[in-house]
Amino acid sequence: MNSIAGTARLPSSRRFTDRVGDRVLFGLTALASLIAVVVIALVIYQIVHGAVPAMSKYGVGFLFHDTWNGSTIFGGGATIFGTLVTSAGALLIAAPLGIAIGLYLSQLTSPRTAAVIGPLVELLAAVPSVIIGLWGIVVLAPIMRSTIEPALHNVLGFIPLFGSPSLSGSGIFTAIVILAIMALPIIAAITRDLFLTVPSELKDGALALGATRWEMVRGVVLGSMRPGIASACILGAARALGEAIAVLQVIGFVFQAHANLFDNGSTLAATLANDATSNNTTLETASVFYLGVILLGIELLVNLAAQAIVRHYRLPSATGGPTQKIVDVSAAATALDVEM
Amino acid sequence: MASVDYSGPLTPTGNLRRRRVVDRLARGSATAAAVLAVAILLIFIYSIVQHGASVISLSFLTKNPLETFSVSGNAPVGGIGNAIVGSLLIVAIGTAIALPIGVLIALFLTEFASPRWAGPVRLALDLLYGLPSIVIALFLYGLLVVGHGQAGVYASLALAIIMVPLIARTTGESLGLVPKELRDASLALGISRWRTTVGLTIPSAFGGIVTGTVLAVARAAGETAPVLLLSSLANPTQTSGSVFSQPLNNLPYDIYNFSVEGGATNFAKAWGAALVLVTFVLVANFTARALHARSRRMMSR
């Protein structure tokens, strides 16, 4: 056999462009990634920096002080209260409905039906929030004022939460309904993707043991996916916490904390949208940024918590990324112990 | 389980009947929840079309808010011409910034980064994804607007920050679907890494990149918080100023502004603008879905 003659070398000009090209491409991708890291750091720095005057004047007491008179005294208590009430209320409505939709799409209906209904539910998340807010003002608020709020007040009026109905239809309760509509498709889509990863062996096993479909779902699907459901709900809540525009449109913006759900109120995000541009004094601007710091802190915490749950239980990533089949079959198997 | 009567007939006991009822109730309520979600979407679309369709006319789409074009009947005064132009400009510039950065980040994560460097970048992307748009708007407001005034391009920057994690994520997913053997074959032929990436990997993932971009554009077009803080004080009679030095009117801000000002005429204009915006968003979503299905089919072939 002849030895192979010559060397398989590229012309030197080609080798040069290859070496430069590799470096340039790597440099560009690294630079873009660096920009992402720098931007998130800048966001945190800029918002904390803007809040410094208010932080040094009010300290931690800002969180509990609920007067915001627009010129001299600023406190975040009422808006923090409003944020927590609206988000908790929205989650209370959206979580059961969202999980039920996730179950329906992944377990209870045919893939063919799910392929039609699923995208429609996702489309609900694509409707811009300002349009949902417009709908809230024009369509939902009058119904709230004339029908729903009086009905709730008459039946449950002995609870302070359901006080006298609002005159305009706008208020905390209307904001809760709007936020629930926004959180619903997020929880539904995430839980559906989650439930689809339950191994069919486990489900078939439960059915073969004589469990009804619901018992199978409750024991195997819900039982083994509890942490994932929690992280889906957290991400739904994150959406509600951060929504500014639609809330501002329907909450009847005022700074006050009270028990009556039908009265007006404010949230952190809505205050940022409403007051950031009306900077009468430097102290007011700084106070708005202080609210921004609180909202940023809550959002970062909430998102990290959802991710930590996903990582810890090695769930299929709720926020996208490479999906991973769950390996913790034993947890699912113990959950199989359905009562018959 | 101790004493089972094996001689009895195999008919449902009262317990099984109860279990069946519970089963049916549970399945029924899950179905009802899904119907409710679809119903809400249909009610939204119905409301928008019902209120908005009668407002749409050529002059509504082309005139500016304070220009009078009709006084007959209930037809509103003024249109959304400059809002459409402004939205197009703001979103286009935002996309031009976000698309290369998003794709490059995805390339860094899938092709170049060691786990040690990928970790922080992934974390940054996830945190950016989780940031409420109002916080991004407040950040740019403090950084750029205070002391200088608004400009359309600031809103583009905010939209770019919102779009980058979306584009990076979908691009990353479709890059991950490109078979490793394909890359290895190319590298084994002596083709350099950058030629492999530019000539092979990116074209293979092209469908995913386009899908992600279209979805990100649909999302950005409806974002209201950034334009409210960064590009809302536009001259209502001007069709379009310089995007780099002046705030531009735009669709989400018009809808917001008309809706909080209230009154029949303003609501009518808000619904008209909402119909234009929602049509764009829905068409973009359907397009993205179709593209996604098509590239999936091409990939699996």
JSON list of N, CA, C and O in Angstrom, two decimals, chain A residues 14 17-18 21-22 29 33 46-47 101 104 120 122 126 130 135 210 214-215 248-249 276 296 299 303 307 319 321, chain B residues 19 23 26 34 41 44 47 104 108 126 130-132 139 141-143 169 192-195 224 256 259 281 289:
[
{"chain": "A", "resi": 14, "resn": "ARG", "atom": "N", "xyz": [-6.87, 30.50, 4.76]},
{"chain": "A", "resi": 14, "resn": "ARG", "atom": "CA", "xyz": [-8.07, 29.88, 5.33]},
{"chain": "A", "resi": 14, "resn": "ARG", "atom": "C", "xyz": [-7.86, 29.58, 6.81]},
{"chain": "A", "resi": 14, "resn": "ARG", "atom": "O", "xyz": [-8.74, 29.81, 7.63]},
{"chain": "A", "resi": 17, "resn": "THR", "atom": "N", "xyz": [-8.26, 32.90, 8.71]},
{"chain": "A", "resi": 17, "resn": "THR", "atom": "CA", "xyz": [-9.64, 33.35, 8.91]},
{"chain": "A", "resi": 17, "resn": "THR", "atom": "C", "xyz": [-10.37, 32.43, 9.86]},
{"chain": "A", "resi": 17, "resn": "THR", "atom": "O", "xyz": [-11.21, 32.87, 10.65]},
{"chain": "A", "resi": 18, "resn": "ASP", "atom": "N", "xyz": [-10.06, 31.13, 9.83]},
{"chain": "A", "resi": 18, "resn": "ASP", "atom": "CA", "xyz": [-10.73, 30.22, 10.76]},
{"chain": "A", "resi": 18, "resn": "ASP", "atom": "C", "xyz": [-10.39, 30.56, 12.20]},
{"chain": "A", "resi": 18, "resn": "ASP", "atom": "O", "xyz": [-11.27, 30.59, 13.07]},
{"chain": "A", "resi": 21, "resn": "GLY", "atom": "N", "xyz": [-12.01, 33.86, 12.99]},
{"chain": "A", "resi": 21, "resn": "GLY", "atom": "CA", "xyz": [-13.46, 33.68, 13.05]},
{"chain": "A", "resi": 21, "resn": "GLY", "atom": "C", "xyz": [-13.89, 33.00, 14.34]},
{"chain": "A", "resi": 21, "resn": "GLY", "atom": "O", "xyz": [-14.87, 33.43, 14.97]},
{"chain": "A", "resi": 22, "resn": "ASP", "atom": "N", "xyz": [-13.19, 31.95, 14.74]},
{"chain": "A", "resi": 22, "resn": "ASP", "atom": "CA", "xyz": [-13.53, 31.28, 16.00]},
{"chain": "A", "resi": 22, "resn": "ASP", "atom": "C", "xyz": [-13.48, 32.24, 17.17]},
{"chain": "A", "resi": 22, "resn": "ASP", "atom": "O", "xyz": [-14.38, 32.28, 18.00]},
{"chain": "A", "resi": 29, "resn": "THR", "atom": "N", "xyz": [-20.36, 36.12, 21.38]},
{"chain": "A", "resi": 29, "resn": "THR", "atom": "CA", "xyz": [-21.33, 35.44, 22.23]},
{"chain": "A", "resi": 29, "resn": "THR", "atom": "C", "xyz": [-21.05, 35.74, 23.70]},
{"chain": "A", "resi": 29, "resn": "THR", "atom": "O", "xyz": [-21.98, 35.95, 24.49]},
{"chain": "A", "resi": 33, "resn": "SER", "atom": "N", "xyz": [-23.56, 37.67, 26.39]},
{"chain": "A", "resi": 33, "resn": "SER", "atom": "CA", "xyz": [-23.90, 37.09, 27.69]},
{"chain": "A", "resi": 33, "resn": "SER", "atom": "C", "xyz": [-23.53, 38.04, 28.81]},
{"chain": "A", "resi": 33, "resn": "SER", "atom": "O", "xyz": [-24.26, 38.18, 29.80]},
{"chain": "A", "resi": 46, "resn": "GLN", "atom": "N", "xyz": [-29.43, 50.57, 39.89]},
{"chain": "A", "resi": 46, "resn": "GLN", "atom": "CA", "xyz": [-30.10, 51.83, 39.59]},
{"chain": "A", "resi": 46, "resn": "GLN", "atom": "C", "xyz": [-31.32, 52.06, 40.47]},
{"chain": "A", "resi": 46, "resn": "GLN", "atom": "O", "xyz": [-31.56, 53.16, 40.95]},
{"chain": "A", "resi": 47, "resn": "ILE", "atom": "N", "xyz": [-32.08, 50.99, 40.71]},
{"chain": "A", "resi": 47, "resn": "ILE", "atom": "CA", "xyz": [-33.31, 51.16, 41.49]},
{"chain": "A", "resi": 47, "resn": "ILE", "atom": "C", "xyz": [-32.98, 51.37, 42.96]},
{"chain": "A", "resi": 47, "resn": "ILE", "atom": "O", "xyz": [-33.57, 52.24, 43.62]},
{"chain": "A", "resi": 101, "resn": "ILE", "atom": "N", "xyz": [-57.42, 22.97, 34.89]},
{"chain": "A", "resi": 101, "resn": "ILE", "atom": "CA", "xyz": [-57.23, 23.01, 33.43]},
{"chain": "A", "resi": 101, "resn": "ILE", "atom": "C", "xyz": [-56.01, 22.18, 33.04]},
{"chain": "A", "resi": 101, "resn": "ILE", "atom": "O", "xyz": [-56.03, 21.45, 32.05]},
{"chain": "A", "resi": 104, "resn": "TYR", "atom": "N", "xyz": [-57.12, 18.68, 33.11]},
{"chain": "A", "resi": 104, "resn": "TYR", "atom": "CA", "xyz": [-58.02, 18.40, 31.99]},
{"chain": "A", "resi": 104, "resn": "TYR", "atom": "C", "xyz": [-57.22, 18.16, 30.72]},
{"chain": "A", "resi": 104, "resn": "TYR", "atom": "O", "xyz": [-57.42, 17.19, 30.00]},
{"chain": "A", "resi": 120, "resn": "LEU", "atom": "N", "xyz": [-55.54, 27.66, 22.89]},
{"chain": "A", "resi": 120, "resn": "LEU", "atom": "CA", "xyz": [-56.48, 28.74, 23.19]},
{"chain": "A", "resi": 120, "resn": "LEU", "atom": "C", "xyz": [-56.23, 29.30, 24.59]},
{"chain": "A", "resi": 120, "resn": "LEU", "atom": "O", "xyz": [-56.26, 30.51, 24.82]},
{"chain": "A", "resi": 122, "resn": "GLU", "atom": "N", "xyz": [-53.37, 29.19, 26.14]},
{"chain": "A", "resi": 122, "resn": "GLU", "atom": "CA", "xyz": [-52.12, 29.94, 26.07]},
{"chain": "A", "resi": 122, "resn": "GLU", "atom": "C", "xyz": [-52.32, 31.31, 25.43]},
{"chain": "A", "resi": 122, "resn": "GLU", "atom": "O", "xyz": [-51.66, 32.28, 25.79]},
{"chain": "A", "resi": 126, "resn": "ALA", "atom": "N", "xyz": [-51.54, 35.80, 25.99]},
{"chain": "A", "resi": 126, "resn": "ALA", "atom": "CA", "xyz": [-50.92, 36.70, 25.02]},
{"chain": "A", "resi": 126, "resn": "ALA", "atom": "C", "xyz": [-51.70, 38.01, 24.86]},
{"chain": "A", "resi": 126, "resn": "ALA", "atom": "O", "xyz": [-51.19, 38.95, 24.27]},
{"chain": "A", "resi": 130, "resn": "VAL", "atom": "N", "xyz": [-53.06, 45.84, 28.90]},
{"chain": "A", "resi": 130, "resn": "VAL", "atom": "CA", "xyz": [-53.79, 47.10, 28.81]},
{"chain": "A", "resi": 130, "resn": "VAL", "atom": "C", "xyz": [-55.17, 46.88, 28.20]},
{"chain": "A", "resi": 130, "resn": "VAL", "atom": "O", "xyz": [-56.13, 47.58, 28.54]},
{"chain": "A", "resi": 135, "resn": "TRP", "atom": "N", "xyz": [-61.07, 46.23, 29.11]},
{"chain": "A", "resi": 135, "resn": "TRP", "atom": "CA", "xyz": [-62.24, 45.36, 29.27]},
{"chain": "A", "resi": 135, "resn": "TRP", "atom": "C", "xyz": [-62.74, 45.43, 30.71]},
{"chain": "A", "resi": 135, "resn": "TRP", "atom": "O", "xyz": [-63.95, 45.47, 30.97]},
{"chain": "A", "resi": 210, "resn": "GLY", "atom": "N", "xyz": [-57.77, -0.70, 39.92]},
{"chain": "A", "resi": 210, "resn": "GLY", "atom": "CA", "xyz": [-59.20, -0.44, 40.10]},
{"chain": "A", "resi": 210, "resn": "GLY", "atom": "C", "xyz": [-59.52, 0.98, 40.51]},
{"chain": "A", "resi": 210, "resn": "GLY", "atom": "O", "xyz": [-60.66, 1.29, 40.86]},
{"chain": "A", "resi": 214, "resn": "TRP", "atom": "N", "xyz": [-60.27, 9.78, 38.57]},
{"chain": "A", "resi": 214, "resn": "TRP", "atom": "CA", "xyz": [-60.00, 10.85, 39.52]},
{"chain": "A", "resi": 214, "resn": "TRP", "atom": "C", "xyz": [-59.09, 10.38, 40.65]},
{"chain": "A", "resi": 214, "resn": "TRP", "atom": "O", "xyz": [-58.18, 11.09, 41.07]},
{"chain": "A", "resi": 215, "resn": "GLU", "atom": "N", "xyz": [-59.30, 9.13, 41.12]},
{"chain": "A", "resi": 215, "resn": "GLU", "atom": "CA", "xyz": [-58.44, 8.61, 42.18]},
{"chain": "A", "resi": 215, "resn": "GLU", "atom": "C", "xyz": [-57.01, 8.47, 41.67]},
{"chain": "A", "resi": 215, "resn": "GLU", "atom": "O", "xyz": [-56.04, 8.75, 42.39]},
{"chain": "A", "resi": 248, "resn": "LEU", "atom": "N", "xyz": [-53.77, 49.36, 37.65]},
{"chain": "A", "resi": 248, "resn": "LEU", "atom": "CA", "xyz": [-53.95, 50.81, 37.72]},
{"chain": "A", "resi": 248, "resn": "LEU", "atom": "C", "xyz": [-55.26, 51.23, 37.06]},
{"chain": "A", "resi": 248, "resn": "LEU", "atom": "O", "xyz": [-55.94, 52.15, 37.52]},
{"chain": "A", "resi": 249, "resn": "GLN", "atom": "N", "xyz": [-55.64, 50.51, 36.00]},
{"chain": "A", "resi": 249, "resn": "GLN", "atom": "CA", "xyz": [-56.86, 50.86, 35.28]},
{"chain": "A", "resi": 249, "resn": "GLN", "atom": "C", "xyz": [-58.12, 50.56, 36.10]},
{"chain": "A", "resi": 249, "resn": "GLN", "atom": "O", "xyz": [-59.10, 51.29, 36.00]},
{"chain": "A", "resi": 276, "resn": "ALA", "atom": "N", "xyz": [-44.36, 57.47, 39.07]},
{"chain": "A", "resi": 276, "resn": "ALA", "atom": "CA", "xyz": [-42.96, 57.66, 38.69]},
{"chain": "A", "resi": 276, "resn": "ALA", "atom": "C", "xyz": [-42.77, 58.95, 37.91]},
{"chain": "A", "resi": 276, "resn": "ALA", "atom": "O", "xyz": [-41.80, 59.67, 38.11]},
{"chain": "A", "resi": 296, "resn": "LEU", "atom": "N", "xyz": [-39.01, 44.78, 43.40]},
{"chain": "A", "resi": 296, "resn": "LEU", "atom": "CA", "xyz": [-37.90, 44.03, 42.81]},
{"chain": "A", "resi": 296, "resn": "LEU", "atom": "C", "xyz": [-37.48, 42.90, 43.74]},
{"chain": "A", "resi": 296, "resn": "LEU", "atom": "O", "xyz": [-37.28, 41.76, 43.31]},
{"chain": "A", "resi": 299, "resn": "GLU", "atom": "N", "xyz": [-40.08, 40.12, 43.70]},
{"chain": "A", "resi": 299, "resn": "GLU", "atom": "CA", "xyz": [-40.07, 39.38, 42.45]},
{"chain": "A", "resi": 299, "resn": "GLU", "atom": "C", "xyz": [-38.85, 38.46, 42.35]},
{"chain": "A", "resi": 299, "resn": "GLU", "atom": "O", "xyz": [-38.96, 37.31, 41.91]},
{"chain": "A", "resi": 303, "resn": "ASN", "atom": "N", "xyz": [-39.17, 34.41, 42.15]},
{"chain": "A", "resi": 303, "resn": "ASN", "atom": "CA", "xyz": [-38.65, 33.67, 41.00]},
{"chain": "A", "resi": 303, "resn": "ASN", "atom": "C", "xyz": [-37.56, 32.67, 41.41]},
{"chain": "A", "resi": 303, "resn": "ASN", "atom": "O", "xyz": [-37.53, 31.55, 40.92]},
{"chain": "A", "resi": 307, "resn": "GLN", "atom": "N", "xyz": [-37.60, 28.54, 41.05]},
{"chain": "A", "resi": 307, "resn": "GLN", "atom": "CA", "xyz": [-36.50, 27.79, 40.42]},
{"chain": "A", "resi": 307, "resn": "GLN", "atom": "C", "xyz": [-35.88, 26.79, 41.38]},
{"chain": "A", "resi": 307, "resn": "GLN", "atom": "O", "xyz": [-35.53, 25.68, 41.00]},
{"chain": "A", "resi": 319, "resn": "THR", "atom": "N", "xyz": [-39.89, 26.95, 33.73]},
{"chain": "A", "resi": 319, "resn": "THR", "atom": "CA", "xyz": [-39.70, 28.14, 32.91]},
{"chain": "A", "resi": 319, "resn": "THR", "atom": "C", "xyz": [-38.96, 27.80, 31.64]},
{"chain": "A", "resi": 319, "resn": "THR", "atom": "O", "xyz": [-38.20, 28.59, 31.11]},
{"chain": "A", "resi": 321, "resn": "GLY", "atom": "N", "xyz": [-36.34, 25.48, 29.12]},
{"chain": "A", "resi": 321, "resn": "GLY", "atom": "CA", "xyz": [-35.05, 24.83, 29.28]},
{"chain": "A", "resi": 321, "resn": "GLY", "atom": "C", "xyz": [-35.18, 23.35, 29.04]},
{"chain": "A", "resi": 321, "resn": "GLY", "atom": "O", "xyz": [-36.27, 22.84, 28.77]},
{"chain": "B", "resi": 19, "resn": "ARG", "atom": "N", "xyz": [-67.70, 6.43, 44.73]},
{"chain": "B", "resi": 19, "resn": "ARG", "atom": "CA", "xyz": [-66.44, 6.78, 44.07]},
{"chain": "B", "resi": 19, "resn": "ARG", "atom": "C", "xyz": [-66.67, 7.22, 42.64]},
{"chain": "B", "resi": 19, "resn": "ARG", "atom": "O", "xyz": [-66.02, 8.13, 42.14]},
{"chain": "B", "resi": 23, "resn": "ASP", "atom": "N", "xyz": [-65.77, 10.76, 41.04]},
{"chain": "B", "resi": 23, "resn": "ASP", "atom": "CA", "xyz": [-64.98, 10.78, 39.81]},
{"chain": "B", "resi": 23, "resn": "ASP", "atom": "C", "xyz": [-65.63, 11.68, 38.77]},
{"chain": "B", "resi": 23, "resn": "ASP", "atom": "O", "xyz": [-64.99, 12.54, 38.18]},
{"chain": "B", "resi": 26, "resn": "ALA", "atom": "N", "xyz": [-65.47, 15.38, 39.76]},
{"chain": "B", "resi": 26, "resn": "ALA", "atom": "CA", "xyz": [-64.13, 15.96, 39.62]},
{"chain": "B", "resi": 26, "resn": "ALA", "atom": "C", "xyz": [-63.82, 16.22, 38.16]},
{"chain": "B", "resi": 26, "resn": "ALA", "atom": "O", "xyz": [-63.33, 17.29, 37.79]},
{"chain": "B", "resi": 34, "resn": "ALA", "atom": "N", "xyz": [-61.74, 24.38, 32.10]},
{"chain": "B", "resi": 34, "resn": "ALA", "atom": "CA", "xyz": [-61.17, 24.59, 30.77]},
{"chain": "B", "resi": 34, "resn": "ALA", "atom": "C", "xyz": [-62.13, 25.38, 29.89]},
{"chain": "B", "resi": 34, "resn": "ALA", "atom": "O", "xyz": [-61.73, 26.30, 29.16]},
{"chain": "B", "resi": 41, "resn": "LEU", "atom": "N", "xyz": [-61.49, 33.98, 26.93]},
{"chain": "B", "resi": 41, "resn": "LEU", "atom": "CA", "xyz": [-60.79, 34.44, 25.72]},
{"chain": "B", "resi": 41, "resn": "LEU", "atom": "C", "xyz": [-61.81, 34.89, 24.67]},
{"chain": "B", "resi": 41, "resn": "LEU", "atom": "O", "xyz": [-61.65, 35.96, 24.06]},
{"chain": "B", "resi": 44, "resn": "PHE", "atom": "N", "xyz": [-63.36, 38.17, 25.59]},
{"chain": "B", "resi": 44, "resn": "PHE", "atom": "CA", "xyz": [-62.42, 39.27, 25.28]},
{"chain": "B", "resi": 44, "resn": "PHE", "atom": "C", "xyz": [-62.52, 39.65, 23.80]},
{"chain": "B", "resi": 44, "resn": "PHE", "atom": "O", "xyz": [-62.70, 40.80, 23.45]},
{"chain": "B", "resi": 47, "resn": "SER", "atom": "N", "xyz": [-65.84, 41.21, 22.88]},
{"chain": "B", "resi": 47, "resn": "SER", "atom": "CA", "xyz": [-65.96, 42.59, 23.35]},
{"chain": "B", "resi": 47, "resn": "SER", "atom": "C", "xyz": [-65.17, 43.54, 22.47]},
{"chain": "B", "resi": 47, "resn": "SER", "atom": "O", "xyz": [-65.64, 44.62, 22.11]},
{"chain": "B", "resi": 104, "resn": "LEU", "atom": "N", "xyz": [-27.05, 35.40, 20.19]},
{"chain": "B", "resi": 104, "resn": "LEU", "atom": "CA", "xyz": [-25.66, 35.21, 20.62]},
{"chain": "B", "resi": 104, "resn": "LEU", "atom": "C", "xyz": [-25.59, 34.58, 22.01]},
{"chain": "B", "resi": 104, "resn": "LEU", "atom": "O", "xyz": [-24.75, 33.71, 22.27]},
{"chain": "B", "resi": 108, "resn": "PHE", "atom": "N", "xyz": [-23.83, 31.16, 22.97]},
{"chain": "B", "resi": 108, "resn": "PHE", "atom": "CA", "xyz": [-22.84, 31.05, 24.04]},
{"chain": "B", "resi": 108, "resn": "PHE", "atom": "C", "xyz": [-23.19, 29.88, 24.96]},
{"chain": "B", "resi": 108, "resn": "PHE", "atom": "O", "xyz": [-22.33, 29.06, 25.29]},
{"chain": "B", "resi": 126, "resn": "ASP", "atom": "N", "xyz": [-32.86, 34.06, 33.54]},
{"chain": "B", "resi": 126, "resn": "ASP", "atom": "CA", "xyz": [-34.07, 33.72, 34.28]},
{"chain": "B", "resi": 126, "resn": "ASP", "atom": "C", "xyz": [-34.57, 34.91, 35.07]},
{"chain": "B", "resi": 126, "resn": "ASP", "atom": "O", "xyz": [-35.77, 35.16, 35.16]},
{"chain": "B", "resi": 130, "resn": "GLY", "atom": "N", "xyz": [-38.04, 37.07, 34.71]},
{"chain": "B", "resi": 130, "resn": "GLY", "atom": "CA", "xyz": [-38.99, 37.25, 35.80]},
{"chain": "B", "resi": 130, "resn": "GLY", "atom": "C", "xyz": [-39.23, 38.70, 36.19]},
{"chain": "B", "resi": 130, "resn": "GLY", "atom": "O", "xyz": [-40.12, 38.98, 36.98]},
{"chain": "B", "resi": 131, "resn": "LEU", "atom": "N", "xyz": [-38.42, 39.62, 35.67]},
{"chain": "B", "resi": 131, "resn": "LEU", "atom": "CA", "xyz": [-38.60, 41.03, 36.05]},
{"chain": "B", "resi": 131, "resn": "LEU", "atom": "C", "xyz": [-39.91, 41.57, 35.50]},
{"chain": "B", "resi": 131, "resn": "LEU", "atom": "O", "xyz": [-40.16, 41.44, 34.31]},
{"chain": "B", "resi": 132, "resn": "PRO", "atom": "N", "xyz": [-40.72, 42.20, 36.34]},
{"chain": "B", "resi": 132, "resn": "PRO", "atom": "CA", "xyz": [-41.92, 42.84, 35.80]},
{"chain": "B", "resi": 132, "resn": "PRO", "atom": "C", "xyz": [-41.52, 43.99, 34.89]},
{"chain": "B", "resi": 132, "resn": "PRO", "atom": "O", "xyz": [-40.51, 44.66, 35.14]},
{"chain": "B", "resi": 139, "resn": "PHE", "atom": "N", "xyz": [-36.27, 51.35, 35.92]},
{"chain": "B", "resi": 139, "resn": "PHE", "atom": "CA", "xyz": [-34.80, 51.35, 35.80]},
{"chain": "B", "resi": 139, "resn": "PHE", "atom": "C", "xyz": [-34.35, 52.33, 34.71]},
{"chain": "B", "resi": 139, "resn": "PHE", "atom": "O", "xyz": [-33.52, 53.21, 34.95]},
{"chain": "B", "resi": 141, "resn": "TYR", "atom": "N", "xyz": [-36.11, 54.67, 33.38]},
{"chain": "B", "resi": 141, "resn": "TYR", "atom": "CA", "xyz": [-36.59, 56.01, 33.72]},
{"chain": "B", "resi": 141, "resn": "TYR", "atom": "C", "xyz": [-35.56, 56.71, 34.61]},
{"chain": "B", "resi": 141, "resn": "TYR", "atom": "O", "xyz": [-35.18, 57.86, 34.36]},
{"chain": "B", "resi": 142, "resn": "GLY", "atom": "N", "xyz": [-35.08, 56.01, 35.63]},
{"chain": "B", "resi": 142, "resn": "GLY", "atom": "CA", "xyz": [-34.08, 56.60, 36.51]},
{"chain": "B", "resi": 142, "resn": "GLY", "atom": "C", "xyz": [-32.76, 56.83, 35.80]},
{"chain": "B", "resi": 142, "resn": "GLY", "atom": "O", "xyz": [-32.07, 57.82, 36.04]},
{"chain": "B", "resi": 143, "resn": "LEU", "atom": "N", "xyz": [-32.42, 55.91, 34.90]},
{"chain": "B", "resi": 143, "resn": "LEU", "atom": "CA", "xyz": [-31.11, 55.98, 34.24]},
{"chain": "B", "resi": 143, "resn": "LEU", "atom": "C", "xyz": [-31.08, 57.03, 33.14]},
{"chain": "B", "resi": 143, "resn": "LEU", "atom": "O", "xyz": [-30.09, 57.76, 32.99]},
{"chain": "B", "resi": 169, "resn": "ARG", "atom": "N", "xyz": [-34.26, 32.05, 24.98]},
{"chain": "B", "resi": 169, "resn": "ARG", "atom": "CA", "xyz": [-34.80, 30.76, 25.43]},
{"chain": "B", "resi": 169, "resn": "ARG", "atom": "C", "xyz": [-35.25, 29.90, 24.26]},
{"chain": "B", "resi": 169, "resn": "ARG", "atom": "O", "xyz": [-34.86, 28.74, 24.13]},
{"chain": "B", "resi": 192, "resn": "SER", "atom": "N", "xyz": [-14.01, 24.72, 10.55]},
{"chain": "B", "resi": 192, "resn": "SER", "atom": "CA", "xyz": [-13.80, 25.39, 11.83]},
{"chain": "B", "resi": 192, "resn": "SER", "atom": "C", "xyz": [-15.12, 25.58, 12.56]},
{"chain": "B", "resi": 192, "resn": "SER", "atom": "O", "xyz": [-16.20, 25.48, 11.98]},
{"chain": "B", "resi": 193, "resn": "ARG", "atom": "N", "xyz": [-15.00, 25.89, 13.86]},
{"chain": "B", "resi": 193, "resn": "ARG", "atom": "CA", "xyz": [-16.18, 25.97, 14.71]},
{"chain": "B", "resi": 193, "resn": "ARG", "atom": "C", "xyz": [-17.12, 27.09, 14.25]},
{"chain": "B", "resi": 193, "resn": "ARG", "atom": "O", "xyz": [-18.33, 26.93, 14.22]},
{"chain": "B", "resi": 194, "resn": "TRP", "atom": "N", "xyz": [-16.54, 28.22, 13.87]},
{"chain": "B", "resi": 194, "resn": "TRP", "atom": "CA", "xyz": [-17.44, 29.34, 13.53]},
{"chain": "B", "resi": 194, "resn": "TRP", "atom": "C", "xyz": [-18.14, 29.10, 12.21]},
{"chain": "B", "resi": 194, "resn": "TRP", "atom": "O", "xyz": [-19.30, 29.44, 12.05]},
{"chain": "B", "resi": 195, "resn": "ARG", "atom": "N", "xyz": [-17.43, 28.43, 11.25]},
{"chain": "B", "resi": 195, "resn": "ARG", "atom": "CA", "xyz": [-18.12, 28.09, 10.00]},
{"chain": "B", "resi": 195, "resn": "ARG", "atom": "C", "xyz": [-19.21, 27.07, 10.26]},
{"chain": "B", "resi": 195, "resn": "ARG", "atom": "O", "xyz": [-20.29, 27.12, 9.65]},
{"chain": "B", "resi": 224, "resn": "THR", "atom": "N", "xyz": [-47.22, 47.95, 28.03]},
{"chain": "B", "resi": 224, "resn": "THR", "atom": "CA", "xyz": [-47.66, 49.32, 28.27]},
{"chain": "B", "resi": 224, "resn": "THR", "atom": "C", "xyz": [-46.79, 50.05, 29.28]},
{"chain": "B", "resi": 224, "resn": "THR", "atom": "O", "xyz": [-46.53, 51.25, 29.14]},
{"chain": "B", "resi": 256, "resn": "TYR", "atom": "N", "xyz": [-54.31, 52.87, 26.91]},
{"chain": "B", "resi": 256, "resn": "TYR", "atom": "CA", "xyz": [-54.29, 53.19, 28.33]},
{"chain": "B", "resi": 256, "resn": "TYR", "atom": "C", "xyz": [-54.87, 54.57, 28.57]},
{"chain": "B", "resi": 256, "resn": "TYR", "atom": "O", "xyz": [-55.77, 54.76, 29.41]},
{"chain": "B", "resi": 259, "resn": "SER", "atom": "N", "xyz": [-58.58, 54.91, 27.89]},
{"chain": "B", "resi": 259, "resn": "SER", "atom": "CA", "xyz": [-59.40, 54.15, 28.84]},
{"chain": "B", "resi": 259, "resn": "SER", "atom": "C", "xyz": [-59.48, 54.83, 30.20]},
{"chain": "B", "resi": 259, "resn": "SER", "atom": "O", "xyz": [-60.51, 54.76, 30.85]},
{"chain": "B", "resi": 281, "resn": "VAL", "atom": "N", "xyz": [-51.38, 40.97, 17.58]},
{"chain": "B", "resi": 281, "resn": "VAL", "atom": "CA", "xyz": [-50.85, 39.99, 18.54]},
{"chain": "B", "resi": 281, "resn": "VAL", "atom": "C", "xyz": [-51.34, 38.58, 18.20]},
{"chain": "B", "resi": 281, "resn": "VAL", "atom": "O", "xyz": [-50.54, 37.63, 18.20]},
{"chain": "B", "resi": 289, "resn": "ARG", "atom": "N", "xyz": [-46.96, 29.83, 15.86]},
{"chain": "B", "resi": 289, "resn": "ARG", "atom": "CA", "xyz": [-47.37, 28.45, 16.07]},
{"chain": "B", "resi": 289, "resn": "ARG", "atom": "C", "xyz": [-47.22, 27.63, 14.79]},
{"chain": "B", "resi": 289, "resn": "ARG", "atom": "O", "xyz": [-46.71, 26.50, 14.82]}
]
